Tab-separated table of C-alpha atoms in Angstrom:
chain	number	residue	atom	x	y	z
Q	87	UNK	CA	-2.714	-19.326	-31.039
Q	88	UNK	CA	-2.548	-17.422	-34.108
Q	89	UNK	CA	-2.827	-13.778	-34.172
Q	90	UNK	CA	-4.214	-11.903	-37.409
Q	91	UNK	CA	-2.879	-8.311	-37.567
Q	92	UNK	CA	-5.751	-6.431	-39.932
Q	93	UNK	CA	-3.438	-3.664	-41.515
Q	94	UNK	CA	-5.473	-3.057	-44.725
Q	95	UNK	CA	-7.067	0.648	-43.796
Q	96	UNK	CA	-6.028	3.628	-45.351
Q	97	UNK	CA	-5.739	5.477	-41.742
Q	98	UNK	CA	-7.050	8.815	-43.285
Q	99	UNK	CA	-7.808	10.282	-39.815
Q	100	UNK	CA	-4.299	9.928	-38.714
Q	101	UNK	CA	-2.372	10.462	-41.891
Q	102	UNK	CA	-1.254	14.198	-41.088
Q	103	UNK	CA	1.014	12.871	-39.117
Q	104	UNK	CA	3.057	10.574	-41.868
Q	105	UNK	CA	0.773	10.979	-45.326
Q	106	UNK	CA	3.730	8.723	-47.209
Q	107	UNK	CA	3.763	5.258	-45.223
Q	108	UNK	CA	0.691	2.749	-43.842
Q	109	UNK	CA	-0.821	3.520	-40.738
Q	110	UNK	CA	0.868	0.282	-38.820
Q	111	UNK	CA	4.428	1.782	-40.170
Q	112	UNK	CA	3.833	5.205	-38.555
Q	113	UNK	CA	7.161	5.310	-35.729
Q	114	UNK	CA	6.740	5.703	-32.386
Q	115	UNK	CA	10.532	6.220	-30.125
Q	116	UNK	CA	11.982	5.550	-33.730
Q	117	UNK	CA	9.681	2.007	-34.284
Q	118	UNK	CA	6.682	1.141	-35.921
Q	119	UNK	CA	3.859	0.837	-34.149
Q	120	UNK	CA	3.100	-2.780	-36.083
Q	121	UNK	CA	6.805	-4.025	-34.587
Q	122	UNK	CA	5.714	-3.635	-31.060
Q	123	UNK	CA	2.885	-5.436	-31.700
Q	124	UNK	CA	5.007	-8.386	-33.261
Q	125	UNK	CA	7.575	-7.911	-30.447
Q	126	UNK	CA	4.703	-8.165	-27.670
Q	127	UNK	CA	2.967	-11.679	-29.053
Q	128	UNK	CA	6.314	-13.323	-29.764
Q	129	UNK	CA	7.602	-12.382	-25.846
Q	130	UNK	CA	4.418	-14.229	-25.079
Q	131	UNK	CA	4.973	-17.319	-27.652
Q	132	UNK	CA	2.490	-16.115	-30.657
Q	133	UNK	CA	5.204	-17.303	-33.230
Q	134	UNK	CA	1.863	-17.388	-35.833
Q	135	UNK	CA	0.952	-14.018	-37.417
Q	136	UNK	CA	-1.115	-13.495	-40.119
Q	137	UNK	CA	-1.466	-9.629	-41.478
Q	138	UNK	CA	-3.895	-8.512	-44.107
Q	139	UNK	CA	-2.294	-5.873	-46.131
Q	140	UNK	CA	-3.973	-3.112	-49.030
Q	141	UNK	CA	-2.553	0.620	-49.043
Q	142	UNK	CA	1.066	1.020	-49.439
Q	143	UNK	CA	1.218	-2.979	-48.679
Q	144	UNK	CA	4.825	-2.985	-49.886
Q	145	UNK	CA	5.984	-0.823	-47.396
Q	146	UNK	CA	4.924	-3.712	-44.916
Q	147	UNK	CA	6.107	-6.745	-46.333
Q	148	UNK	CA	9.280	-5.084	-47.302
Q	149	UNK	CA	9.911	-4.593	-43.401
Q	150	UNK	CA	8.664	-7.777	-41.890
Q	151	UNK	CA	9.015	-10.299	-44.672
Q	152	UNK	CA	8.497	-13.684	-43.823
Q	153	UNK	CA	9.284	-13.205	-40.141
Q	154	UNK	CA	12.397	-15.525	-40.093
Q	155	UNK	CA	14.702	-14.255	-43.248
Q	156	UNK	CA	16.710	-11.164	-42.899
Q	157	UNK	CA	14.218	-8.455	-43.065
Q	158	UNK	CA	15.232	-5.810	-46.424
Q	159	UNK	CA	15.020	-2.939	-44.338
Q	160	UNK	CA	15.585	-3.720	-41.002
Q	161	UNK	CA	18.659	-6.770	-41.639
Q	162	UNK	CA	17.486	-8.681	-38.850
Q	163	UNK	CA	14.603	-11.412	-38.600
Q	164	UNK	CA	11.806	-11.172	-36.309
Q	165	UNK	CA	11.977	-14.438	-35.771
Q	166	UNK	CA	8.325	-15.407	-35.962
Q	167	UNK	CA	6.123	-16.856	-39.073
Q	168	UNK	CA	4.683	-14.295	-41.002
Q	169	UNK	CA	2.216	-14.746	-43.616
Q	170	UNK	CA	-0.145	-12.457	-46.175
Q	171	UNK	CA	-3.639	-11.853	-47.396
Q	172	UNK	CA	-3.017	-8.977	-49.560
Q	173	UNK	CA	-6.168	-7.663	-50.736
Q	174	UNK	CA	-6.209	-6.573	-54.521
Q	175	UNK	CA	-9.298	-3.965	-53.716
Q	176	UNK	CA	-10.436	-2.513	-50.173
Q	177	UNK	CA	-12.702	-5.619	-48.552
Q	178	UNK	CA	-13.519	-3.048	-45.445
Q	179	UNK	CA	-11.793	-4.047	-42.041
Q	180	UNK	CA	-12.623	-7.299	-41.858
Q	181	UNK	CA	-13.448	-9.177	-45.738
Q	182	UNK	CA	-10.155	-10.656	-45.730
Q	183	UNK	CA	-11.085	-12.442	-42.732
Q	184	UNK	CA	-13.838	-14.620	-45.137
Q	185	UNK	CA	-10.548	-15.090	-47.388
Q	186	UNK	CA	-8.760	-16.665	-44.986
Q	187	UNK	CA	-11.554	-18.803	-43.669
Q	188	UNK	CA	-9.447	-22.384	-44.188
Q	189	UNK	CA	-6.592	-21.075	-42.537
Q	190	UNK	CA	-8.356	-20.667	-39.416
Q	191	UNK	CA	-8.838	-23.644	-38.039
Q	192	UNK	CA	-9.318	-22.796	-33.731
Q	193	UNK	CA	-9.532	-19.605	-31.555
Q	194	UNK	CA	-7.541	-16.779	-32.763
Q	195	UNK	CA	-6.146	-13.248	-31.529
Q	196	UNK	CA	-7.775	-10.295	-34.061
Q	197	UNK	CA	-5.745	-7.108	-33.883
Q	198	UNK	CA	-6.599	-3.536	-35.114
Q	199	UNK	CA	-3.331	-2.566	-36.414
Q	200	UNK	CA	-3.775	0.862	-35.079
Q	201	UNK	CA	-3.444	-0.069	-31.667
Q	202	UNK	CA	-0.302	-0.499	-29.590
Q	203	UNK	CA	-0.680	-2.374	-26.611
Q	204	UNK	CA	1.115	-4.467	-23.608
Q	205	UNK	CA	-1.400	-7.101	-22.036
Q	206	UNK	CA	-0.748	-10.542	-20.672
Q	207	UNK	CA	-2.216	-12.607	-23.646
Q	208	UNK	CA	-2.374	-15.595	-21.830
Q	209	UNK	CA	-4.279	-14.016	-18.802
Q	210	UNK	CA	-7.027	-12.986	-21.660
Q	211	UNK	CA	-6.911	-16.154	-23.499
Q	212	UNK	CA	-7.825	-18.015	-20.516
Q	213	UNK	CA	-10.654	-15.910	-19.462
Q	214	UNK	CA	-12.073	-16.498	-22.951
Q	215	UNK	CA	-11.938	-20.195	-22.689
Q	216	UNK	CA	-13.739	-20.369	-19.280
Q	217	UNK	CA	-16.591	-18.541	-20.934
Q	218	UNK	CA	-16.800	-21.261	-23.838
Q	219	UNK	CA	-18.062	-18.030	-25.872
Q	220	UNK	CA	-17.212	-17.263	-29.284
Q	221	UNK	CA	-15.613	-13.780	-29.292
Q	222	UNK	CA	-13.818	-12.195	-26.387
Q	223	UNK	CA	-13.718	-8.549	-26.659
Q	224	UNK	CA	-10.917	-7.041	-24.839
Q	225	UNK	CA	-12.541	-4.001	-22.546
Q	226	UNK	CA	-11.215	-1.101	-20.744
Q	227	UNK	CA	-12.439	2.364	-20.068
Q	228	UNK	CA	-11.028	5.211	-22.002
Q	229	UNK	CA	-11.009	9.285	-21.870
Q	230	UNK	CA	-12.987	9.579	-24.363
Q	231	UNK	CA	-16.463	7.511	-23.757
Q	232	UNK	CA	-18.571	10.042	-24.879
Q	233	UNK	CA	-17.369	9.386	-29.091
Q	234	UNK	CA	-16.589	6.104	-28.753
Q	235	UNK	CA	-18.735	2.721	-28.927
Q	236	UNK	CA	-20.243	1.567	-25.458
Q	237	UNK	CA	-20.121	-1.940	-24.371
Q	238	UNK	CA	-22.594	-3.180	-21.918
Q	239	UNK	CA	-22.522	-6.679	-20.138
Q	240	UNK	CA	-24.335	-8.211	-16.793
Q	241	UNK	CA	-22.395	-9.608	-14.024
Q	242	UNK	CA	-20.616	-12.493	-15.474
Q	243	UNK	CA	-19.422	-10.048	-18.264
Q	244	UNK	CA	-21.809	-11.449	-21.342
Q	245	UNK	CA	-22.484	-8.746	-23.783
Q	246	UNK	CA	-25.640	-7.530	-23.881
Q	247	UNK	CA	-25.886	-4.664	-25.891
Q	248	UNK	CA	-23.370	-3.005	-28.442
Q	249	UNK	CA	-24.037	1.016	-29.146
Q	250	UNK	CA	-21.719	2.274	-31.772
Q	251	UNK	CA	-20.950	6.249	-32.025
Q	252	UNK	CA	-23.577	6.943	-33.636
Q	253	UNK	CA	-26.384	5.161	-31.994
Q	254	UNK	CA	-28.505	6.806	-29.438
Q	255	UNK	CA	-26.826	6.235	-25.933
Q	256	UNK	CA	-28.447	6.503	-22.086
Q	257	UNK	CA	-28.085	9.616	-20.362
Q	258	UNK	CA	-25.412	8.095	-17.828
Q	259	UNK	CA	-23.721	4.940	-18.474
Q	260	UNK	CA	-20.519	2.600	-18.020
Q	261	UNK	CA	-17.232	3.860	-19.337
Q	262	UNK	CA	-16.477	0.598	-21.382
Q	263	UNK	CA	-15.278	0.468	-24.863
Q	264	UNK	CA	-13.638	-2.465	-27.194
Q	265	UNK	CA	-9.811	-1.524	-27.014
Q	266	UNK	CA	-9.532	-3.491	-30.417
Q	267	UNK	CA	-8.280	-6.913	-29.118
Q	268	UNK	CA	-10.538	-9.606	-29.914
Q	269	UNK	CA	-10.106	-13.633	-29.486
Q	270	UNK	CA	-12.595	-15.080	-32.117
Q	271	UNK	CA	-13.574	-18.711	-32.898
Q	272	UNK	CA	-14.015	-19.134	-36.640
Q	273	UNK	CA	-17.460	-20.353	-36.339
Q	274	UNK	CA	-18.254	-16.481	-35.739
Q	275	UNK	CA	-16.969	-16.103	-39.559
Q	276	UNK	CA	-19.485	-19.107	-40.641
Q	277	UNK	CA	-22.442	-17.538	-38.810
Q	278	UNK	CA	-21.806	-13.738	-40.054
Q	279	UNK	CA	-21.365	-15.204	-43.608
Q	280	UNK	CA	-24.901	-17.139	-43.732
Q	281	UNK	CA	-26.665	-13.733	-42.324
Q	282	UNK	CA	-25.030	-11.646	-44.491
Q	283	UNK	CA	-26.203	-13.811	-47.705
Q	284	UNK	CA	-29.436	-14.241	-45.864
Q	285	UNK	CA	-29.554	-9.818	-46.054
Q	286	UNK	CA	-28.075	-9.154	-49.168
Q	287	UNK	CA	-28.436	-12.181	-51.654
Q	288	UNK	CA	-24.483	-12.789	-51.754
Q	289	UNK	CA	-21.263	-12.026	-49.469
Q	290	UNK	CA	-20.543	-8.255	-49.638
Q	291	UNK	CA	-17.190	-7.567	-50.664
Q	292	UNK	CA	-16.697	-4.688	-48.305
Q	293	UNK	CA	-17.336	-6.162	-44.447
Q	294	UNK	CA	-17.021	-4.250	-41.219
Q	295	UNK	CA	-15.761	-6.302	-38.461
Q	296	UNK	CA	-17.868	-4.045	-35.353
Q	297	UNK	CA	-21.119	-3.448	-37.790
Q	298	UNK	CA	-21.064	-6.881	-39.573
Q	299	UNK	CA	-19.670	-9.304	-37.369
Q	300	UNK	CA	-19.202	-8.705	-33.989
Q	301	UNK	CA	-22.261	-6.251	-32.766
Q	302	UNK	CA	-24.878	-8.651	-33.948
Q	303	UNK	CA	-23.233	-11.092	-31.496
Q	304	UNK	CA	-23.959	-9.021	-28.746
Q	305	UNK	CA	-27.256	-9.747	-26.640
Q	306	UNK	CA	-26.739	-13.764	-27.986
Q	307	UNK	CA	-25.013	-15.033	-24.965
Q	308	UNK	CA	-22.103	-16.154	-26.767
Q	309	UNK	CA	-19.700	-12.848	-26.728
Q	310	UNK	CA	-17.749	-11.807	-23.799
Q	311	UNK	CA	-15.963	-8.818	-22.185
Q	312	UNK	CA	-12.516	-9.245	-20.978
Q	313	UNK	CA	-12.007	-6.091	-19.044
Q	314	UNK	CA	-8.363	-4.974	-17.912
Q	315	UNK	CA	-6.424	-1.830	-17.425
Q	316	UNK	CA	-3.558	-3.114	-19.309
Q	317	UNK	CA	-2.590	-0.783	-22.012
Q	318	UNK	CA	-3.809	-0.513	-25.176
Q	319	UNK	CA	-4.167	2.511	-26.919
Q	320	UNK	CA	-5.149	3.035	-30.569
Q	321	UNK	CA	-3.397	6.255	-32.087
Q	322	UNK	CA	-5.757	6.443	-34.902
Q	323	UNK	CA	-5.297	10.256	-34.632
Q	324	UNK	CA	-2.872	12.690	-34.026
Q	325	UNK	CA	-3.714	13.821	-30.447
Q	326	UNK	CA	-3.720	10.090	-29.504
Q	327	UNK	CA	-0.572	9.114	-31.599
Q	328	UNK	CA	1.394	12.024	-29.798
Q	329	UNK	CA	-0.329	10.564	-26.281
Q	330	UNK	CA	0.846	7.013	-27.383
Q	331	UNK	CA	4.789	9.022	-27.749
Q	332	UNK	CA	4.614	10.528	-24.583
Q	333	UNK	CA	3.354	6.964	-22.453
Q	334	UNK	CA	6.242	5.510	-24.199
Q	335	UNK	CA	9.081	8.079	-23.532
Q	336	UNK	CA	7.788	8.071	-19.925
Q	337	UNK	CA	7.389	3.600	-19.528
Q	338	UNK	CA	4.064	3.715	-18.767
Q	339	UNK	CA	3.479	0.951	-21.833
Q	340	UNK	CA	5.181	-1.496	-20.458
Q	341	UNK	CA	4.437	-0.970	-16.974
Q	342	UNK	CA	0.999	-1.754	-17.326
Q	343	UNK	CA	0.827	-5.140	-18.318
Q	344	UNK	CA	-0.543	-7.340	-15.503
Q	345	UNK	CA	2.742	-9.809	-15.767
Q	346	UNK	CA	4.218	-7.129	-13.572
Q	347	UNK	CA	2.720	-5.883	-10.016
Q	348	UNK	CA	0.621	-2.724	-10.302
Q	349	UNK	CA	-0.270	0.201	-7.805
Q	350	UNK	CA	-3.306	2.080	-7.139
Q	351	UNK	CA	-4.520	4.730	-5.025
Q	352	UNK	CA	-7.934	3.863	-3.653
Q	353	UNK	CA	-10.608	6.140	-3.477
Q	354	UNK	CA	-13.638	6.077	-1.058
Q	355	UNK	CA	-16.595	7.793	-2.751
Q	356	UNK	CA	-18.997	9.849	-0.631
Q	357	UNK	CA	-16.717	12.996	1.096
Q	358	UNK	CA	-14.021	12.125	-1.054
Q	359	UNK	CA	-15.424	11.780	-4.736
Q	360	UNK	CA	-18.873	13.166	-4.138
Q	361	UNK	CA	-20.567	15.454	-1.631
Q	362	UNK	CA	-21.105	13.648	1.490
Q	363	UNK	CA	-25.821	13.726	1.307
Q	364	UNK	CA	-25.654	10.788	4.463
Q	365	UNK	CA	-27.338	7.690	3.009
Q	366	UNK	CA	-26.928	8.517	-1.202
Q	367	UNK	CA	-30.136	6.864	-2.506
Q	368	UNK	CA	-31.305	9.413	-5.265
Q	369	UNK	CA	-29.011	9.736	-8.008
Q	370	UNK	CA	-30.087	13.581	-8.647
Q	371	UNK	CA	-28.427	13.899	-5.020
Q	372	UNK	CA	-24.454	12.534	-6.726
Q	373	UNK	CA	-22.749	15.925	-7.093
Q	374	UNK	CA	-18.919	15.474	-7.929
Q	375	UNK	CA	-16.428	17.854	-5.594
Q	376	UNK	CA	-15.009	20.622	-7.025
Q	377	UNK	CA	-11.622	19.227	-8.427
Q	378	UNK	CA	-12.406	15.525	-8.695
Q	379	UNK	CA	-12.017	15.275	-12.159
Q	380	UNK	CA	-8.786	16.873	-12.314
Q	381	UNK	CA	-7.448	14.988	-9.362
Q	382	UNK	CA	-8.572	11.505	-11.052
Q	383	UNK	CA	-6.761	12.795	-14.814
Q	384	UNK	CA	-3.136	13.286	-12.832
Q	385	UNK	CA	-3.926	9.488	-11.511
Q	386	UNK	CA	-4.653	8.368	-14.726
Q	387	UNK	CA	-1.603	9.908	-16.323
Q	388	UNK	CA	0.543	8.862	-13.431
Q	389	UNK	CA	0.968	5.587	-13.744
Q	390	UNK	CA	-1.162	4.265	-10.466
Q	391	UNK	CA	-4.481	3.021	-11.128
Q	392	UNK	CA	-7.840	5.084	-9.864
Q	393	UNK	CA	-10.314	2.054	-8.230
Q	394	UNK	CA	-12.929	3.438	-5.826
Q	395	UNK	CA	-13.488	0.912	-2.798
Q	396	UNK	CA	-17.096	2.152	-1.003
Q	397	UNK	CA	-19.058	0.953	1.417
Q	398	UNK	CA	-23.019	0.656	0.306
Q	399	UNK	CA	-25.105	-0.729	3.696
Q	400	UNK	CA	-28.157	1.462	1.863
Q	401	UNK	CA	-28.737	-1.913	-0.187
Q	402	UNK	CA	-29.049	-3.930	2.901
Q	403	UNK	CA	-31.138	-0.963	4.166
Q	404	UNK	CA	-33.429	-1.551	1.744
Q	405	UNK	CA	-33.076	1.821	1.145
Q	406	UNK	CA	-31.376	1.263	-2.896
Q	407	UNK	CA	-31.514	-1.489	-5.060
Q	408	UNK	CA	-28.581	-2.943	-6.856
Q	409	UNK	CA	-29.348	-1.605	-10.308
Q	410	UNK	CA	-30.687	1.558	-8.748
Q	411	UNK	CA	-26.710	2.001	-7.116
Q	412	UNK	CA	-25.466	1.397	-10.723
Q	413	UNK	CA	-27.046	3.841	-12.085
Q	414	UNK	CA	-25.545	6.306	-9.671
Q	415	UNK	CA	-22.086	4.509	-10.849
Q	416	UNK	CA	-22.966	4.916	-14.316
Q	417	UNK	CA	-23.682	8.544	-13.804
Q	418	UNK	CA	-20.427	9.038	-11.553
Q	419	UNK	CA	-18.580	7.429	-14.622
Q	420	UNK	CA	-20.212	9.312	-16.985
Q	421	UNK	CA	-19.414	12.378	-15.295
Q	422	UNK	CA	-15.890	11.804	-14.970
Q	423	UNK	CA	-15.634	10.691	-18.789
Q	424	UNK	CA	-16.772	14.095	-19.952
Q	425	UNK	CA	-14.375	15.144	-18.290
Q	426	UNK	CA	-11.544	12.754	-20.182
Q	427	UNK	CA	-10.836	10.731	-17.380
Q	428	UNK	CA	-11.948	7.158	-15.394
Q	429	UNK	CA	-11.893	4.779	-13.009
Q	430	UNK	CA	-10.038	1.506	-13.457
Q	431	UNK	CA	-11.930	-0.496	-11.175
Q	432	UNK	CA	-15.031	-0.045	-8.764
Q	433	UNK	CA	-15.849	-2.446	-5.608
Q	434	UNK	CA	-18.686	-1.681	-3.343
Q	435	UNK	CA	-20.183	-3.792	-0.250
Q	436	UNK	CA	-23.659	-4.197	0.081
Q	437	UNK	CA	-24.046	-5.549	3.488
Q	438	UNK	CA	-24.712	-4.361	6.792
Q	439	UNK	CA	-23.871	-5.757	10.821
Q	440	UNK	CA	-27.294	-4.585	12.021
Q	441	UNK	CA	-30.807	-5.845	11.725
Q	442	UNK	CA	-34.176	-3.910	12.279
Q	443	UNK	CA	-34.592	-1.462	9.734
Q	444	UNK	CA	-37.926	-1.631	7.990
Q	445	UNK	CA	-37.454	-3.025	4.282
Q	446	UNK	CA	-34.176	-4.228	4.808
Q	447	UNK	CA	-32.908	-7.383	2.764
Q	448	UNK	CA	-31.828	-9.691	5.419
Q	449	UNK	CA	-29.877	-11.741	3.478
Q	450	UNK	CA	-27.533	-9.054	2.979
Q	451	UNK	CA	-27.634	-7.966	7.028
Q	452	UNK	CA	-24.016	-10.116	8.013
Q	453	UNK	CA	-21.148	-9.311	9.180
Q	454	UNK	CA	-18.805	-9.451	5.913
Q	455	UNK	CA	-15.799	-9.210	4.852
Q	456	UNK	CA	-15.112	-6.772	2.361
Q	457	UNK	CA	-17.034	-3.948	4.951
Q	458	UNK	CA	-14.522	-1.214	5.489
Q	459	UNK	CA	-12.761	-1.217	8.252
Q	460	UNK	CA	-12.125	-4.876	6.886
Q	461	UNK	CA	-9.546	-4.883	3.715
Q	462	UNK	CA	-11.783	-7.800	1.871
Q	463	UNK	CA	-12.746	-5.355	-1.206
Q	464	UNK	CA	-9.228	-4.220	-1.331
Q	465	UNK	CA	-7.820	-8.003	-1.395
Q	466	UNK	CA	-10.273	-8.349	-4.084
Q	467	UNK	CA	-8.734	-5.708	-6.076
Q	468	UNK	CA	-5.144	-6.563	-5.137
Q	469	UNK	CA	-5.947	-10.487	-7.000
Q	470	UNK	CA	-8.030	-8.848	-10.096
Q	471	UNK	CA	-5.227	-6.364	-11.334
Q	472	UNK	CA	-2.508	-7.821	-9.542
Q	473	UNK	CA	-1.952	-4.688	-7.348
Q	474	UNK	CA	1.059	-4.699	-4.830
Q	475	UNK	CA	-0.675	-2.995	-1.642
Q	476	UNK	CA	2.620	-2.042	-0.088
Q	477	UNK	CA	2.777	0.299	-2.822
Q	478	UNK	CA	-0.361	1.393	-2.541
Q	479	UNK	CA	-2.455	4.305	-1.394
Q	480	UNK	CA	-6.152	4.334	0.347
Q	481	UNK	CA	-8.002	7.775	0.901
Q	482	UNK	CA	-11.123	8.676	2.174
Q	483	UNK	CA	-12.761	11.060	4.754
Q	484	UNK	CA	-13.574	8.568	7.258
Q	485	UNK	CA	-11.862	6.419	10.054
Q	486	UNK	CA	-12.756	3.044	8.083
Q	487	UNK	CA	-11.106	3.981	5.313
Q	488	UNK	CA	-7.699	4.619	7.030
Q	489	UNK	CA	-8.653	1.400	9.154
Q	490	UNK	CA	-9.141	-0.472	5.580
Q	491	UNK	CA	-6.138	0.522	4.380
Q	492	UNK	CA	-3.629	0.296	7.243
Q	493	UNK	CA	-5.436	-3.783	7.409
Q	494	UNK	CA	-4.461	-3.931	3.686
Q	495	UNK	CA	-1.115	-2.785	4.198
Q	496	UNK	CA	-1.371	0.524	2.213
Q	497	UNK	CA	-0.420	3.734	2.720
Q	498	UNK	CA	-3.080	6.147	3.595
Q	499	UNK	CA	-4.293	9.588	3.279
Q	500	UNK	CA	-7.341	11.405	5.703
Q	501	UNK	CA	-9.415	13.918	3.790
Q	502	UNK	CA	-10.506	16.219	7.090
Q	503	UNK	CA	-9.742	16.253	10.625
Q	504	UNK	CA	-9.164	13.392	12.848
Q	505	UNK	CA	-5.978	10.743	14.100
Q	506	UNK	CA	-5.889	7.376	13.204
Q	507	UNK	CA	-2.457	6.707	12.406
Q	508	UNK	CA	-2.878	7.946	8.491
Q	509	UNK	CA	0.325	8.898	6.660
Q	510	UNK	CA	-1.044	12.060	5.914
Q	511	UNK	CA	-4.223	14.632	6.104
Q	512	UNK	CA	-5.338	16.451	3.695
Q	513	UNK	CA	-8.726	19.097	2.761
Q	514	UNK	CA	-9.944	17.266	-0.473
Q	515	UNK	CA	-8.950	14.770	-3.072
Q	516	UNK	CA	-6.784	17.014	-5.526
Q	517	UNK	CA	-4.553	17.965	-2.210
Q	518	UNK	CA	-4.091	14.138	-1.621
Q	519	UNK	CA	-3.590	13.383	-5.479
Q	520	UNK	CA	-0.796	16.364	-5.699
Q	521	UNK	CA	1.042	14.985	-2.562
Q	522	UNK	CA	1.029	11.321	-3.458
Q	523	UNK	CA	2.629	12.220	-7.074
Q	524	UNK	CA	4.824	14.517	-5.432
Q	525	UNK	CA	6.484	12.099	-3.113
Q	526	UNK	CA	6.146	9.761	-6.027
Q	527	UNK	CA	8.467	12.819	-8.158
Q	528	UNK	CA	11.097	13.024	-5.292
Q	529	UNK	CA	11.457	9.489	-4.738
Q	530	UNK	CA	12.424	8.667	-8.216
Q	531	UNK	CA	14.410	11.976	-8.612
């Protein structure tokens, strides 16, 4: 696969930070940003990298050359093939892509070059050739949904809809956002170029890759959301650049990449996320606890990953509807992202042992699996972000959840009163969050 590296931008948002060298050049732990990027594609055998170079393009091709000579500044290679489109006038984020149209010949990796990232490529790459779509957009939530663009997809992860900043948004929605990895076939250039002549008379010179060529994708069936909690951050300004410093001086980067085993502390969701109403089947009755959001950032920063694992028998009740208990997600997600922090991951089970309630969607009334006190949502988990459950925490307020956990082979925490064999008890989620962490300090002091 070839990756193309689009480095042309002037990075005016972030250049307070270094005002005399490209965005891609700015250092982070003594390193460009654009190196790690190089470094991460060639561990994974992307020897093929194409970067499309404007402002200060000198400084770039100075540092990398070719790939395989003896770089001017550096005196080492990179040892991968490096090649150029350097535009002679700005042709937005994305006109040099038209440029380099017959060098394109099958699938390639697109890369903002203000991101830095760690992600198992070839985990991606094959999700994006089961779909047999055109673009895969690479997905994650972020702490900052509320200014950035919204992704929406149905269950098998199609796009559906595309909202940019400044579009109108729904009151409560999914924290999901395009982390600036893209795999694109380059039919998608073919089909943006005939619109775009179709609109304007000719090819604009100036073409934005989100506006121009991806969003009007979205709702066609043939773009796709790859999402992952794999790290990628863009540090397109200077609070995120000096965020993208500090997850590198503490390993988080790295860590993160689903090549290696992850772990997550588990979160039930009423009594330990939201106040405990019974059966939750109004969303004006989802009320975080005090404390929630705080307890989820220190997760978030930690290293572990947030995923909330509930059981939801009000669908087989007949008492909610499947989009009706989304919405309550959306709103639980939306809450938390105003507050600048997320969820990685969300699992729910719809079913329910017993028959006889009026309304109730049989189909749903078995005896499952993934029901808590049975570890089948957590297994799920454990084989989507490759989550070692030994190292692992489950809390909730409830005897299943301790049950679910102990079956999974996690450690577990009991918001309230009770015994059943939990490794600790605790009054609310913060208290759980601030003793998990703080074992997690001592053991690796």
């Amino acid at each position: 696969m070839t990756a193309v590296i689009m480095a042309g931008g002037k990075g005016t948002r972030i250049s307070t930070v270094a005002p005399d060298i490209p965005k891609p050049m700015i250092p982070v732990e003594g390193k460009p940003v654009m190196e790690y990027q190089i470094e991460n594609l060639k561990a994974q055998g992307i020897s093929d990298i194409v970067i499309t170079v404007s402002h200060k393009k000198e400084v770039i091709m100075d540092y990398f050359g070719d790939g395989k000579k003896l770089s001017r500044v550096t005196g080492r290679p990179f040892d991968v093939n490096i090649s150029y489109y350097e535009e002679d006038k700005p042709l937005g984020n994305a006109g040099a892509l038209f440029r380099l149209r017959d060098r394109l010949n099958r699938d390639f990796l697109l890369v903002n070059a203000d991101v830095i990232f760690d992600i198992d490529v070839e985990k991606f790459a094959a999700f994006h050739k089961s779909t047999g779509g055109l673009v895969t957009l690479f997905t994650h939530p972020n702490n900052h949904p509320y200014d950035s663009g919204l992704i929406f997809a149905d269950k098998d992860k199609t796009i559906t809809a595309w909202l940019s900043r400044e579009d109108g948004r729904p009151k409560y929605y999914k924290n999901r956002v395009n982390a600036g990895l893209h795999i694109v076939a380059p039919k998608v250039l073919d089909i943006a170029r005939e619109r775009l002549i179709k609109e304007y008379g000719h090819l604009p010179e100036k073409i934005d890759l989100d506006r121009d060529i991806l969003k009007p994708l979205a709702g066609t069936g043939s773009m796709y959301c790859y999402d992952s909690c794999e790290y990628v951050r863009d540090m397109g300004t200077p609070q995120r650049y000096e965020q993208v410093c500090r997850d590198m001086e503490l390993g988080y980067i790295g860590r993160k990449n689903f090549r290696k085993k992850q772990k997550a502390i588990f979160l039930d969701r009423d009594g330990t996320i939201n106040k405990e109403v019974g059966f939750l089947n109004d969303i004006d009755q989802f009320e975080l606890l005090p404390g929630v959001g705080d307890a989820i950032g220190k997760i978030n920063q930690s290293g572990y990953l947030a995923i909330v694992i509930t059981n939801q028998p009000v669908i087989a009740r007949g008492e909610l509807s499947c989009e009706g208990l989304e919405e309550i997600h959306n709103k639980m997600e939306t809450l938390l992202g105003e507050e600048g922090v997320y969820l990685d991951g969300l699992y729910y089970c719809p079913h329910h042992p017993h028959s006889g309630y009026e309304g109730e969607a049989r189909e749903l009334k078995i005896d499952c699996d993934c029901r808590k006190p049975k570890p089948g949502m957590l297994y799920v988990a454990a084989e989507e972000f490759h989550i070692d459950l030994k190292d692992s925490w489950m809390v909730g307020d409830r005897e299943q959840d301790i049950a679910a956990g102990k079956n999974a082979g996690c450690k577990t925490v009991l918001i309230g009163k009770g015994s059943f064999g939990q490794d600790m008890s605790v009054t609310s989620l913060p208290k759980a969050v601030q003793m998990i962490l703080g074992g997690e300090k001592g053991k690796n002091a």
